[in-house]
CSV table of C-alpha atoms and ligand atoms in Angstrom, one decimal:
chain,number,residue,atom,x,y,z
A,1,MET,CA,115.7,93.2,119.9
A,2,LYS,CA,112.5,95.3,120.3
A,3,LYS,CA,109.2,94.0,118.8
A,4,LEU,CA,107.5,96.0,116.1
A,5,TYR,CA,103.9,95.2,115.1
A,6,ILE,CA,102.5,97.0,112.0
A,7,LYS,CA,98.9,96.6,111.0
A,8,THR,CA,98.4,97.6,107.4
A,9,TYR,CA,95.0,98.6,106.1
A,10,GLY,CA,94.0,99.4,102.5
A,11,CYS,CA,96.0,99.6,99.4
A,12,GLN,CA,99.2,98.2,98.0
A,13,MET,CA,101.0,101.5,98.6
A,14,ASN,CA,100.3,101.1,102.3
A,15,VAL,CA,101.9,97.6,102.1
A,16,TYR,CA,105.0,99.2,100.6
A,17,ASP,CA,105.0,102.0,103.2
A,18,SER,CA,104.7,99.5,106.0
A,19,ALA,CA,107.7,97.6,104.7
A,20,ARG,CA,109.7,100.9,104.5
A,21,MET,CA,108.7,101.8,108.0
A,22,ALA,CA,110.1,98.5,109.2
A,23,ASP,CA,113.3,99.2,107.3
A,24,LEU,CA,113.5,102.6,108.9
A,25,LEU,CA,113.1,101.3,112.4
A,26,ALA,CA,115.4,98.3,112.0
A,27,PRO,CA,118.6,100.3,112.9
A,28,LEU,CA,116.8,101.3,116.1
A,29,GLY,CA,116.6,97.7,117.1
A,30,TYR,CA,113.0,97.0,116.1
A,31,ALA,CA,112.2,93.6,114.4
A,32,PRO,CA,108.7,92.9,112.9
A,33,VAL,CA,106.4,90.5,114.8
A,34,ASP,CA,103.0,89.1,113.8
A,35,VAL,CA,101.0,89.9,116.9
A,36,ALA,CA,100.5,93.0,118.9
A,37,ASP,CA,100.3,91.4,122.3
A,38,ASP,CA,103.7,92.1,123.7
A,39,ALA,CA,105.0,94.5,121.1
A,40,ASP,CA,107.3,97.4,122.1
A,41,MET,CA,105.8,99.5,119.3
A,42,VAL,CA,102.6,99.2,117.4
A,43,ILE,CA,101.9,101.1,114.2
A,44,LEU,CA,98.5,101.2,112.6
A,45,ASN,CA,99.1,102.1,108.9
A,46,THR,CA,95.6,103.3,108.0
A,47,CYS,CA,93.4,103.9,104.9
A,48,HIS,CA,90.8,106.5,104.6
A,49,ILE,CA,89.0,105.5,101.4
A,50,ARG,CA,86.1,103.5,102.7
A,51,GLU,CA,83.2,104.3,104.8
A,52,LYS,CA,83.7,103.6,108.6
A,53,ALA,CA,87.5,103.6,108.0
A,54,VAL,CA,88.0,106.1,110.8
A,55,GLU,CA,85.7,104.2,113.2
A,56,LYS,CA,87.6,101.0,112.5
A,57,VAL,CA,90.8,102.7,113.4
A,58,TYR,CA,89.4,104.0,116.7
A,59,SER,CA,88.0,100.6,117.6
A,60,ASP,CA,91.4,99.0,116.9
A,61,LEU,CA,93.1,101.8,119.0
A,62,GLY,CA,90.7,100.9,121.8
A,63,ARG,CA,92.1,97.3,121.7
A,64,MET,CA,95.7,98.6,121.6
A,65,LYS,CA,95.1,100.8,124.6
A,66,VAL,CA,94.2,97.7,126.6
A,67,LEU,CA,97.4,95.9,125.5
A,68,LYS,CA,99.4,99.0,126.3
A,69,ALA,CA,97.8,99.3,129.8
A,70,ALA,CA,98.4,95.6,130.5
A,71,ARG,CA,102.1,95.9,129.7
A,72,GLY,CA,102.6,98.9,132.0
A,73,GLU,CA,105.8,100.8,132.0
A,74,ALA,CA,108.3,98.6,133.8
A,75,ASN,CA,109.9,97.5,130.6
A,76,GLY,CA,109.3,100.8,128.9
A,77,LYS,CA,105.9,101.6,127.6
A,78,MET,CA,104.4,100.3,124.4
A,79,LEU,CA,104.6,103.1,121.8
A,80,LEU,CA,101.4,103.5,119.8
A,81,ALA,CA,101.6,105.2,116.4
A,82,VAL,CA,98.9,105.9,113.8
A,83,ALA,CA,100.2,106.3,110.3
A,84,GLY,CA,98.7,106.5,106.8
A,85,CYS,CA,95.7,108.4,105.4
A,86,VAL,CA,93.5,108.5,108.5
A,87,ALA,CA,96.5,110.0,110.4
A,88,GLN,CA,96.8,112.7,107.7
A,89,ALA,CA,93.1,113.4,107.6
A,90,GLU,CA,92.4,113.4,111.4
A,91,GLY,CA,95.7,114.7,112.7
A,92,ALA,CA,95.7,115.8,116.4
A,93,GLU,CA,92.0,114.8,116.7
A,94,ILE,CA,93.3,111.2,117.1
A,95,MET,CA,95.2,112.0,120.2
A,96,ALA,CA,92.3,113.9,121.6
A,97,ARG,CA,89.9,111.0,121.0
A,98,GLN,CA,92.4,108.3,122.1
A,99,PRO,CA,95.0,109.5,124.6
A,100,ALA,CA,96.9,106.2,124.5
A,101,VAL,CA,98.3,107.3,121.1
A,102,ASP,CA,101.9,108.6,121.2
A,103,MET,CA,102.5,109.4,117.6
A,104,VAL,CA,100.5,110.5,114.5
A,105,VAL,CA,102.4,110.5,111.3
A,106,GLY,CA,101.1,111.1,107.7
A,107,PRO,CA,102.0,109.1,104.6
A,108,GLN,CA,104.5,111.8,103.4
A,109,SER,CA,106.3,112.2,106.7
A,110,TYR,CA,106.9,108.8,108.1
A,111,HIS,CA,110.6,109.1,107.5
A,112,ARG,CA,110.5,111.3,110.7
A,113,LEU,CA,109.5,108.3,112.9
A,114,PRO,CA,113.0,107.8,114.3
A,115,GLU,CA,113.3,111.4,115.4
A,116,MET,CA,109.8,111.3,116.8
A,117,ILE,CA,110.6,108.2,118.9
A,118,ALA,CA,113.8,109.8,120.1
A,119,ARG,CA,112.0,112.9,121.2
A,120,ILE,CA,109.4,111.0,123.1
A,121,ALA,CA,112.1,108.9,124.8
A,122,ARG,CA,113.9,112.1,125.8
A,123,GLU,CA,111.0,114.5,126.6
A,124,GLY,CA,107.9,112.3,126.9
A,125,GLY,CA,104.7,113.7,125.5
A,126,VAL,CA,103.3,113.0,122.0
A,127,ALA,CA,104.5,113.7,118.5
A,128,LEU,CA,102.5,114.7,115.4
A,129,GLN,CA,103.9,115.0,111.8
A,130,THR,CA,101.6,115.6,108.9
A,131,ASP,CA,103.8,117.6,106.4
A,132,PHE,CA,103.7,116.9,102.7
A,133,ALA,CA,107.5,116.5,102.1
A,134,THR,CA,107.4,113.6,99.6
A,135,GLU,CA,110.8,114.4,98.2
A,136,ASP,CA,112.4,114.5,101.7
A,137,LYS,CA,110.8,111.3,102.5
A,138,PHE,CA,112.4,109.3,99.7
A,139,ASP,CA,115.7,111.0,100.3
A,140,SER,CA,115.7,110.0,104.0
A,141,LEU,CA,114.5,106.4,103.7
A,142,PRO,CA,117.1,103.7,104.0
A,143,GLU,CA,117.6,101.1,101.3
A,144,ALA,CA,114.7,98.6,101.1
A,145,ARG,CA,115.7,95.3,102.7
A,146,GLY,CA,114.3,92.2,104.2
A,147,VAL,CA,112.2,91.4,101.1
A,148,GLU,CA,110.7,87.9,101.1
A,149,GLY,CA,109.4,86.1,98.1
A,150,ALA,CA,109.6,86.6,94.4
A,151,THR,CA,107.3,89.6,94.0
A,152,ALA,CA,107.6,93.1,95.4
A,153,PHE,CA,106.0,96.5,95.2
A,154,LEU,CA,108.0,99.6,94.4
A,155,THR,CA,106.5,103.1,94.8
A,156,VAL,CA,107.4,105.3,91.8
A,157,GLN,CA,104.8,108.0,92.1
A,158,GLU,CA,102.6,109.3,94.8
A,159,GLY,CA,99.7,111.7,95.2
A,160,CYS,CA,97.1,112.9,92.8
A,161,ASP,CA,96.2,116.2,91.1
A,162,LYS,CA,93.1,115.0,89.4
A,163,PHE,CA,90.6,115.8,92.2
A,164,CYS,CA,87.8,113.3,91.3
A,165,THR,CA,84.9,114.7,93.3
A,166,PHE,CA,84.5,111.5,95.4
A,167,CYS,CA,88.1,110.9,96.4
A,168,VAL,CA,90.1,111.8,99.5
A,169,VAL,CA,93.5,110.9,97.9
A,170,PRO,CA,94.5,114.4,96.8
A,171,TYR,CA,94.0,115.6,100.4
A,172,THR,CA,95.7,112.7,102.2
A,173,ARG,CA,98.6,111.8,99.9
A,174,GLY,CA,99.1,115.3,98.5
A,175,SER,CA,100.0,116.4,95.0
A,176,GLU,CA,101.6,114.3,92.3
A,177,PHE,CA,105.3,113.5,92.9
A,178,SER,CA,107.5,111.1,90.9
A,179,ARG,CA,110.7,109.6,92.1
A,180,PRO,CA,113.8,110.0,89.9
A,181,VAL,CA,114.6,107.2,87.5
A,182,ALA,CA,118.0,106.4,89.0
A,183,GLU,CA,116.6,105.9,92.5
A,184,ILE,CA,113.9,103.5,91.1
A,185,GLU,CA,116.5,101.6,89.1
A,186,ALA,CA,118.7,101.2,92.1
A,187,GLU,CA,115.8,100.0,94.3
A,188,ALA,CA,114.7,97.5,91.6
A,189,ARG,CA,118.3,96.1,91.3
A,190,ARG,CA,118.5,95.6,95.0
A,191,LEU,CA,115.1,93.8,95.0
A,192,VAL,CA,116.4,91.5,92.2
A,193,GLU,CA,119.6,90.8,94.3
A,194,GLN,CA,117.3,89.6,97.1
A,195,GLY,CA,115.5,87.2,94.8
A,196,VAL,CA,112.6,89.3,93.5
A,197,ARG,CA,111.6,88.4,90.0
A,198,GLU,CA,108.5,90.5,89.5
A,199,VAL,CA,108.1,94.2,90.5
A,200,THR,CA,104.8,96.0,90.6
A,201,LEU,CA,105.3,99.8,90.1
A,202,LEU,CA,103.0,101.7,92.4
A,203,GLY,CA,101.4,105.1,92.2
A,204,GLN,CA,98.0,106.6,92.9
A,205,ASN,CA,98.3,107.8,89.3
A,206,VAL,CA,101.2,105.7,88.2
A,207,ASN,CA,100.9,106.5,84.5
A,208,ALA,CA,101.2,110.2,85.3
A,209,TYR,CA,104.8,109.3,86.3
A,210,ALA,CA,107.2,112.0,85.2
A,211,GLY,CA,110.3,111.4,87.2
A,212,ALA,CA,113.7,113.0,86.4
A,213,GLY,CA,115.8,110.9,84.0
A,214,PRO,CA,119.6,110.7,83.9
A,215,ASP,CA,119.5,113.8,81.7
A,216,GLY,CA,117.3,115.7,84.1
A,217,GLU,CA,114.4,115.5,81.6
A,218,ALA,CA,110.9,114.2,82.7
A,219,THR,CA,110.7,110.5,81.9
A,220,SER,CA,107.4,108.8,81.1
A,221,LEU,CA,106.2,105.6,82.7
A,222,ALA,CA,106.7,103.8,79.4
A,223,LYS,CA,110.3,104.9,79.3
A,224,LEU,CA,110.9,103.9,82.9
A,225,ILE,CA,109.4,100.5,82.1
A,226,ARG,CA,111.7,100.1,79.1
A,227,ARG,CA,114.7,100.9,81.3
A,228,LEU,CA,113.7,98.5,84.1
A,229,ALA,CA,113.1,95.7,81.5
A,230,ARG,CA,116.8,95.7,80.8
A,231,ILE,CA,117.6,94.6,84.4
A,232,ASP,CA,118.8,91.0,84.2
A,233,GLY,CA,116.9,88.7,86.6
A,234,LEU,CA,113.9,91.0,86.7
A,235,GLU,CA,111.5,88.8,84.7
A,236,ARG,CA,108.2,90.6,85.1
A,237,LEU,CA,106.9,94.2,85.4
A,238,ARG,CA,103.4,95.4,86.3
A,239,TYR,CA,102.1,98.9,87.2
A,240,THR,CA,99.0,100.1,89.1
A,241,THR,CA,96.8,102.2,89.3
A,242,SER,CA,96.4,104.1,86.1
A,243,HIS,CA,94.1,106.9,85.1
A,244,PRO,CA,92.6,106.9,81.6
A,245,ARG,CA,93.7,110.5,81.0
A,246,ASP,CA,97.3,109.5,81.3
A,247,MET,CA,97.2,106.4,79.2
A,248,SER,CA,99.7,107.6,76.6
A,249,ASP,CA,100.4,106.1,73.2
A,250,ASP,CA,103.9,105.1,74.2
A,251,LEU,CA,102.6,103.2,77.3
A,252,ILE,CA,100.0,101.4,75.2
A,253,ALA,CA,102.8,100.6,72.6
A,254,ALA,CA,105.0,99.2,75.4
A,255,HIS,CA,102.4,96.5,76.1
A,256,GLY,CA,103.0,95.2,72.6
A,257,GLU,CA,106.8,95.5,72.6
A,258,ILE,CA,108.0,94.6,76.1
A,259,GLY,CA,107.7,90.9,76.9
A,260,LYS,CA,108.4,91.5,80.5
A,261,LEU,CA,105.5,93.9,80.9
A,262,MET,CA,102.6,91.7,81.9
A,263,PRO,CA,99.4,91.7,79.8
A,264,PHE,CA,97.1,93.0,82.6
A,265,LEU,CA,95.8,96.6,82.8
A,266,HIS,CA,94.0,97.9,85.8
A,267,LEU,CA,92.3,101.0,84.4
A,268,PRO,CA,89.5,102.3,86.7
A,269,VAL,CA,86.6,103.9,84.9
A,270,GLN,CA,84.2,104.3,87.9
A,271,SER,CA,81.1,104.7,85.7
A,272,GLY,CA,79.9,104.1,82.2
A,273,SER,CA,77.7,107.2,82.1
A,274,ASP,CA,79.1,110.4,80.6
A,275,ARG,CA,76.8,112.5,82.9
A,276,VAL,CA,78.3,110.8,86.0
A,277,LEU,CA,81.8,110.8,84.7
A,278,LYS,CA,81.4,114.6,84.3
A,279,ALA,CA,80.0,115.0,87.8
A,280,MET,CA,82.9,112.9,89.1
A,281,ASN,CA,85.4,115.3,87.3
A,282,ARG,CA,87.1,112.3,85.7
A,283,GLY,CA,88.1,114.3,82.6
A,284,HIS,CA,87.2,111.7,80.0
A,285,THR,CA,84.1,110.3,78.4
A,286,ARG,CA,82.9,106.7,78.1
A,287,ASP,CA,83.9,106.5,74.4
A,288,GLU,CA,87.4,107.8,75.2
A,289,TYR,CA,87.7,105.0,77.7
A,290,LEU,CA,86.4,102.4,75.3
A,291,GLU,CA,88.8,103.6,72.7
A,292,ILE,CA,91.8,103.2,75.1
A,293,VAL,CA,90.7,99.6,75.8
A,294,GLU,CA,90.5,99.0,72.0
A,295,ARG,CA,94.0,100.4,71.4
A,296,ALA,CA,95.4,98.4,74.3
A,297,ARG,CA,93.9,95.2,72.9
A,298,LYS,CA,95.3,96.0,69.5
A,299,ALA,CA,98.8,96.4,70.9
A,300,ARG,CA,98.5,93.3,73.1
A,301,PRO,CA,95.5,91.1,72.0
A,302,ASP,CA,95.6,88.9,75.2
A,303,ILE,CA,95.6,91.9,77.6
A,304,ALA,CA,93.3,91.3,80.6
A,305,MET,CA,91.3,94.3,81.6
A,306,ALA,CA,90.5,95.3,85.2
A,307,SER,CA,88.7,98.3,86.7
A,308,ASP,CA,87.1,100.0,89.7
A,309,PHE,CA,83.5,101.0,89.7
A,310,ILE,CA,81.4,103.2,92.0
A,311,VAL,CA,77.7,102.7,92.2
A,312,GLY,CA,75.2,105.2,93.7
A,313,PHE,CA,77.3,108.3,93.0
A,314,PRO,CA,75.1,111.4,93.9
A,315,GLY,CA,72.5,111.9,91.2
A,316,GLU,CA,73.1,108.5,89.5
A,317,THR,CA,69.9,107.5,87.7
A,318,ASP,CA,68.7,104.0,86.6
A,319,ALA,CA,69.8,105.0,83.1
A,320,ASP,CA,73.2,106.0,84.3
A,321,PHE,CA,73.6,102.7,86.1
A,322,ASP,CA,72.4,100.9,82.9
A,323,ALA,CA,75.2,102.7,81.0
A,324,THR,CA,77.7,101.3,83.5
A,325,MET,CA,76.3,97.7,83.0
A,326,ASP,CA,76.5,98.2,79.3
A,327,LEU,CA,80.1,99.4,79.5
A,328,VAL,CA,81.1,96.3,81.5
A,329,ARG,CA,79.4,94.1,78.9
A,330,SER,CA,81.3,95.7,76.1
A,331,VAL,CA,84.7,95.6,77.7
A,332,GLY,CA,84.6,92.2,79.3
A,333,TYR,CA,86.7,92.3,82.5
A,334,ALA,CA,89.0,89.7,83.9
A,335,GLN,CA,88.7,91.3,87.3
A,336,ALA,CA,87.0,94.4,88.8
A,337,PHE,CA,86.4,96.0,92.1
A,338,SER,CA,83.1,97.7,92.8
A,339,PHE,CA,82.0,99.9,95.6
A,340,LYS,CA,79.0,101.7,96.9
A,341,TYR,CA,79.6,105.5,96.9
A,342,SER,CA,80.4,106.7,100.3
A,343,ALA,CA,80.5,110.4,101.1
A,344,ARG,CA,84.1,111.3,102.2
A,345,PRO,CA,84.1,114.4,104.4
A,346,GLY,CA,85.7,117.4,102.7
A,347,THR,CA,85.3,116.1,99.1
A,348,PRO,CA,82.9,118.0,96.7
A,349,ALA,CA,80.5,115.1,96.1
A,350,ALA,CA,79.9,114.7,99.8
A,351,ALA,CA,78.0,118.0,99.8
A,352,ALA,CA,75.8,117.0,96.8
A,353,VAL,CA,72.1,117.1,97.5
A,354,LYS,CA,71.0,114.1,95.5
A,355,GLN,CA,72.5,111.4,97.6
A,356,ILE,CA,71.3,107.9,96.6
A,357,PRO,CA,69.3,105.8,99.2
A,358,ALA,CA,71.2,102.9,100.7
A,359,GLU,CA,68.8,100.3,99.3
A,360,VAL,CA,69.3,101.6,95.8
A,361,LYS,CA,73.1,101.4,96.1
A,362,ASP,CA,72.8,97.9,97.6
A,363,ALA,CA,70.7,96.7,94.7
A,364,ARG,CA,72.9,98.2,92.0
A,365,LEU,CA,76.1,96.8,93.6
A,366,GLN,CA,74.6,93.4,93.7
A,367,THR,CA,73.6,93.6,90.0
A,368,LEU,CA,77.0,94.9,89.0
A,369,GLN,CA,78.9,92.4,91.1
A,370,ALA,CA,76.9,89.5,89.6
A,371,LEU,CA,77.9,90.6,86.1
A,372,ILE,CA,81.6,91.0,87.1
A,373,ALA,CA,81.7,87.6,88.8
A,374,GLU,CA,80.2,86.1,85.6
A,375,GLN,CA,82.9,87.8,83.4
A,376,GLN,CA,85.7,86.8,85.8
A,377,ASP,CA,84.5,83.2,85.7
A,378,ARG,CA,84.3,83.3,81.9
A,379,PHE,CA,87.8,84.7,81.7
A,380,ASN,CA,89.2,82.0,84.1
A,381,ARG,CA,87.4,79.2,82.2
A,382,SER,CA,88.8,80.5,78.9
A,383,CYS,CA,92.3,79.8,80.3
A,384,ILE,CA,91.6,76.1,80.9
A,385,GLY,CA,93.8,74.0,78.5
A,386,LYS,CA,96.1,76.9,77.9
A,387,THR,CA,99.8,76.8,78.9
A,388,VAL,CA,101.0,80.0,80.5
A,389,PRO,CA,104.2,81.1,82.4
A,390,VAL,CA,103.6,81.1,86.1
A,391,LEU,CA,105.9,82.8,88.6
A,392,PHE,CA,105.9,80.7,91.8
A,393,ASP,CA,106.1,82.9,94.9
A,394,LYS,CA,105.0,80.9,97.9
A,395,PRO,CA,104.3,77.4,99.1
A,396,GLY,CA,100.6,76.4,99.1
A,397,ARG,CA,98.5,75.8,102.2
A,398,ARG,CA,98.9,72.1,101.9
A,399,ALA,CA,102.3,70.2,101.8
A,400,GLY,CA,103.5,69.6,98.3
A,401,GLN,CA,101.7,72.6,96.8
A,402,ALA,CA,103.1,75.8,95.3
A,403,VAL,CA,101.2,78.9,94.4
A,404,GLY,CA,102.1,81.4,91.7
A,405,ARG,CA,100.7,84.0,89.4
A,406,SER,CA,99.8,83.8,85.8
A,407,PRO,CA,100.6,86.8,83.5
A,408,TYR,CA,96.9,87.8,84.1
A,409,LEU,CA,97.4,88.0,87.8
A,410,GLN,CA,95.4,84.8,88.5
A,411,ALA,CA,96.5,82.6,91.4
A,412,VAL,CA,97.6,79.3,90.0
A,413,HIS,CA,98.5,76.3,92.2
A,414,VAL,CA,100.3,73.1,91.3
A,415,GLU,CA,100.8,69.9,93.3
A,416,GLY,CA,103.3,67.1,93.2
A,417,ALA,CA,106.6,68.1,91.7
A,418,VAL,CA,106.7,71.4,93.5
A,419,PRO,CA,108.8,74.0,91.7
A,420,LEU,CA,111.2,76.3,93.4
A,421,ILE,CA,109.8,79.5,94.8
A,422,GLY,CA,111.0,82.4,92.7
A,423,THR,CA,111.1,80.5,89.4
A,424,LEU,CA,109.0,80.8,86.3
A,425,HIS,CA,107.5,77.6,84.8
A,426,LYS,CA,105.1,76.8,82.0
A,427,VAL,CA,101.9,75.5,83.5
A,428,THR,CA,99.0,74.0,81.7
A,429,ILE,CA,95.8,75.2,83.4
A,430,ALA,CA,93.7,72.2,84.2
A,431,ALA,CA,90.7,73.3,86.3
A,432,LEU,CA,89.1,76.1,88.2
A,433,THR,CA,88.8,76.0,92.0
A,434,ALA,CA,87.0,78.5,94.3
A,435,ASN,CA,89.7,81.2,94.3
A,436,SER,CA,92.4,80.0,92.0
A,437,LEU,CA,93.3,77.9,89.0
A,438,LYS,CA,94.7,74.5,89.2
A,439,GLY,CA,97.6,73.7,86.9
A,440,VAL,CA,100.1,71.0,85.9
A,441,LEU,CA,103.8,71.8,85.3
A,442,ALA,CA,104.4,71.7,81.6
A,443,SER,CA,108.2,71.9,81.5
A,444,SER,CA,111.3,73.4,83.1
A,445,SER,CA,111.9,77.0,83.9
A,446,ILE,CA,111.5,79.5,81.1
A,447,GLY,CA,112.5,83.0,80.4
A,448,ALA,CA,110.0,85.9,80.5
A,449,GLU,CA,111.1,87.0,77.0
A,450,LYS,CA,109.2,83.9,75.8
A,451,ALA,CA,106.1,85.0,77.6
A,452,LEU,CA,104.9,86.9,74.5
A,453,ALA,CA,104.7,83.7,72.5
A,454,PHE,CA,101.7,82.5,74.5
B,1,LIG,N1,83.2,106.0,97.6
B,1,LIG,C1,83.2,104.8,97.0
B,1,LIG,N2,84.3,104.3,96.4
B,1,LIG,C2,85.4,105.1,96.4
B,1,LIG,N3,86.6,104.9,95.8
B,1,LIG,C3,87.3,106.0,96.1
B,1,LIG,N4,86.7,106.9,96.8
B,1,LIG,C4,85.4,106.4,97.0
B,1,LIG,C5,84.2,106.8,97.6
B,1,LIG,N5,84.2,108.0,98.2
B,1,LIG,C6,87.0,103.7,95.0
B,1,LIG,C7,87.3,104.1,93.6
B,1,LIG,C8,88.8,104.0,93.5
B,1,LIG,C9,89.0,102.9,94.5
B,1,LIG,C10,90.4,102.7,95.0
B,1,LIG,O1,88.1,103.1,95.6
B,1,LIG,O2,86.6,103.1,92.7
B,1,LIG,O3,89.2,103.6,92.2
B,2,LIG,FE1,91.3,109.6,93.6
B,2,LIG,FE2,90.6,110.3,91.2
B,2,LIG,FE3,93.0,110.7,92.1
B,2,LIG,FE4,92.2,108.2,91.6
B,2,LIG,S1,92.4,109.8,90.1
B,2,LIG,S2,93.4,108.9,93.4
B,2,LIG,S3,90.1,108.3,92.2
B,2,LIG,S4,91.2,111.7,92.8
């Protein structure tokens, strides 16, 4: 067997892509390992969304170069590949800056890895693939396998046509593409056969999903979820990340009607100021967002809201920032991610003249994060004493401990009579610890259809 080390940066879709790359390379004799030291092949599956993302990749490549040189070529050289969004954005520049790199492959062309490896073995040299051939990619990937645990990601949609002015995604992942329903159902069934009980449907704009159904017609995410919910043994469904503009009535209704669809909605708003939302080209107002939240809560009163925020977008005034704070107060989030705006080369906002000074961004981020932390704490505390279904997916750090997820995506750990991994149990939440909830098993395994009763 050859050793394959993959380092995954960034989002959940990269986690999914890394697993698919491992699937793809398994028939070539590559087995995944946890350290790069004596790997036969190293893939850095990169993310481009954050500041200094590119520099971090180059510094990791510097370390890989040392490992590659130490190994020499007696047992065949170490193959070094850069995949993901930095690969797409930087292209051949990567090889120019770090000659130890053998392959650069974008997120929509990694199905070509086997042929790139073969060509290098045959002819030497380097290989570069940065085409946007999303359809070809899914057609060429082998069946997903080697899944561990009770939860899995499943990419149903990729790319983005929204062009928010801060974001690199439309340039690195390409335009919106949805996989056909049948392909997704087959993948979900295979995951369930391997013991998966919870599937998170992934897409950069997952609720813009419009894949071909059995009749050839475009199918909405809500319809896809309804179909997947019929798979026996698949107990829970989630989806991420959604755009407010694509939050359709049928998707909101699905939250009230499908017990397997978890009551958690990650719906990034980015800002609470209409002026900033407009400059970001988000295509919705603050009130439209708040109305969606209200409708979602009407459909599923216990739905937990999550979001992403950017502070210090070019031109953001104190009043704009106050509007964001105010929006956070009126929604009340269970969880939220917040970031300082960072100019991404090639995006419209990067060229804006009114960039915000670093110290202003720092102060706003601190203020916002304090409020979010307070809300998260309040939400977690409100769960104490409640009994919720928990899907156990891994052993805890200490012996006799198991960790699972509540419907609201909170980590819950129990001690003592440790339940089987991959099973759902009612757990009464007893206390809060630093990063998770502590619970006590309430009874034997339950079915997800009962989850709505909580
Ligand atoms: N600067 C700061 N945050 C960004 N995000 C995306 N692009 C940028 C950027 N240029 C954030 C958004 C998005 C999340 C994945 O990352 O909040 O929802
Ligand atoms: Fe980026 Fe906006 Fe598309 Fe999200 S919706 S991926 S933030 S361009």
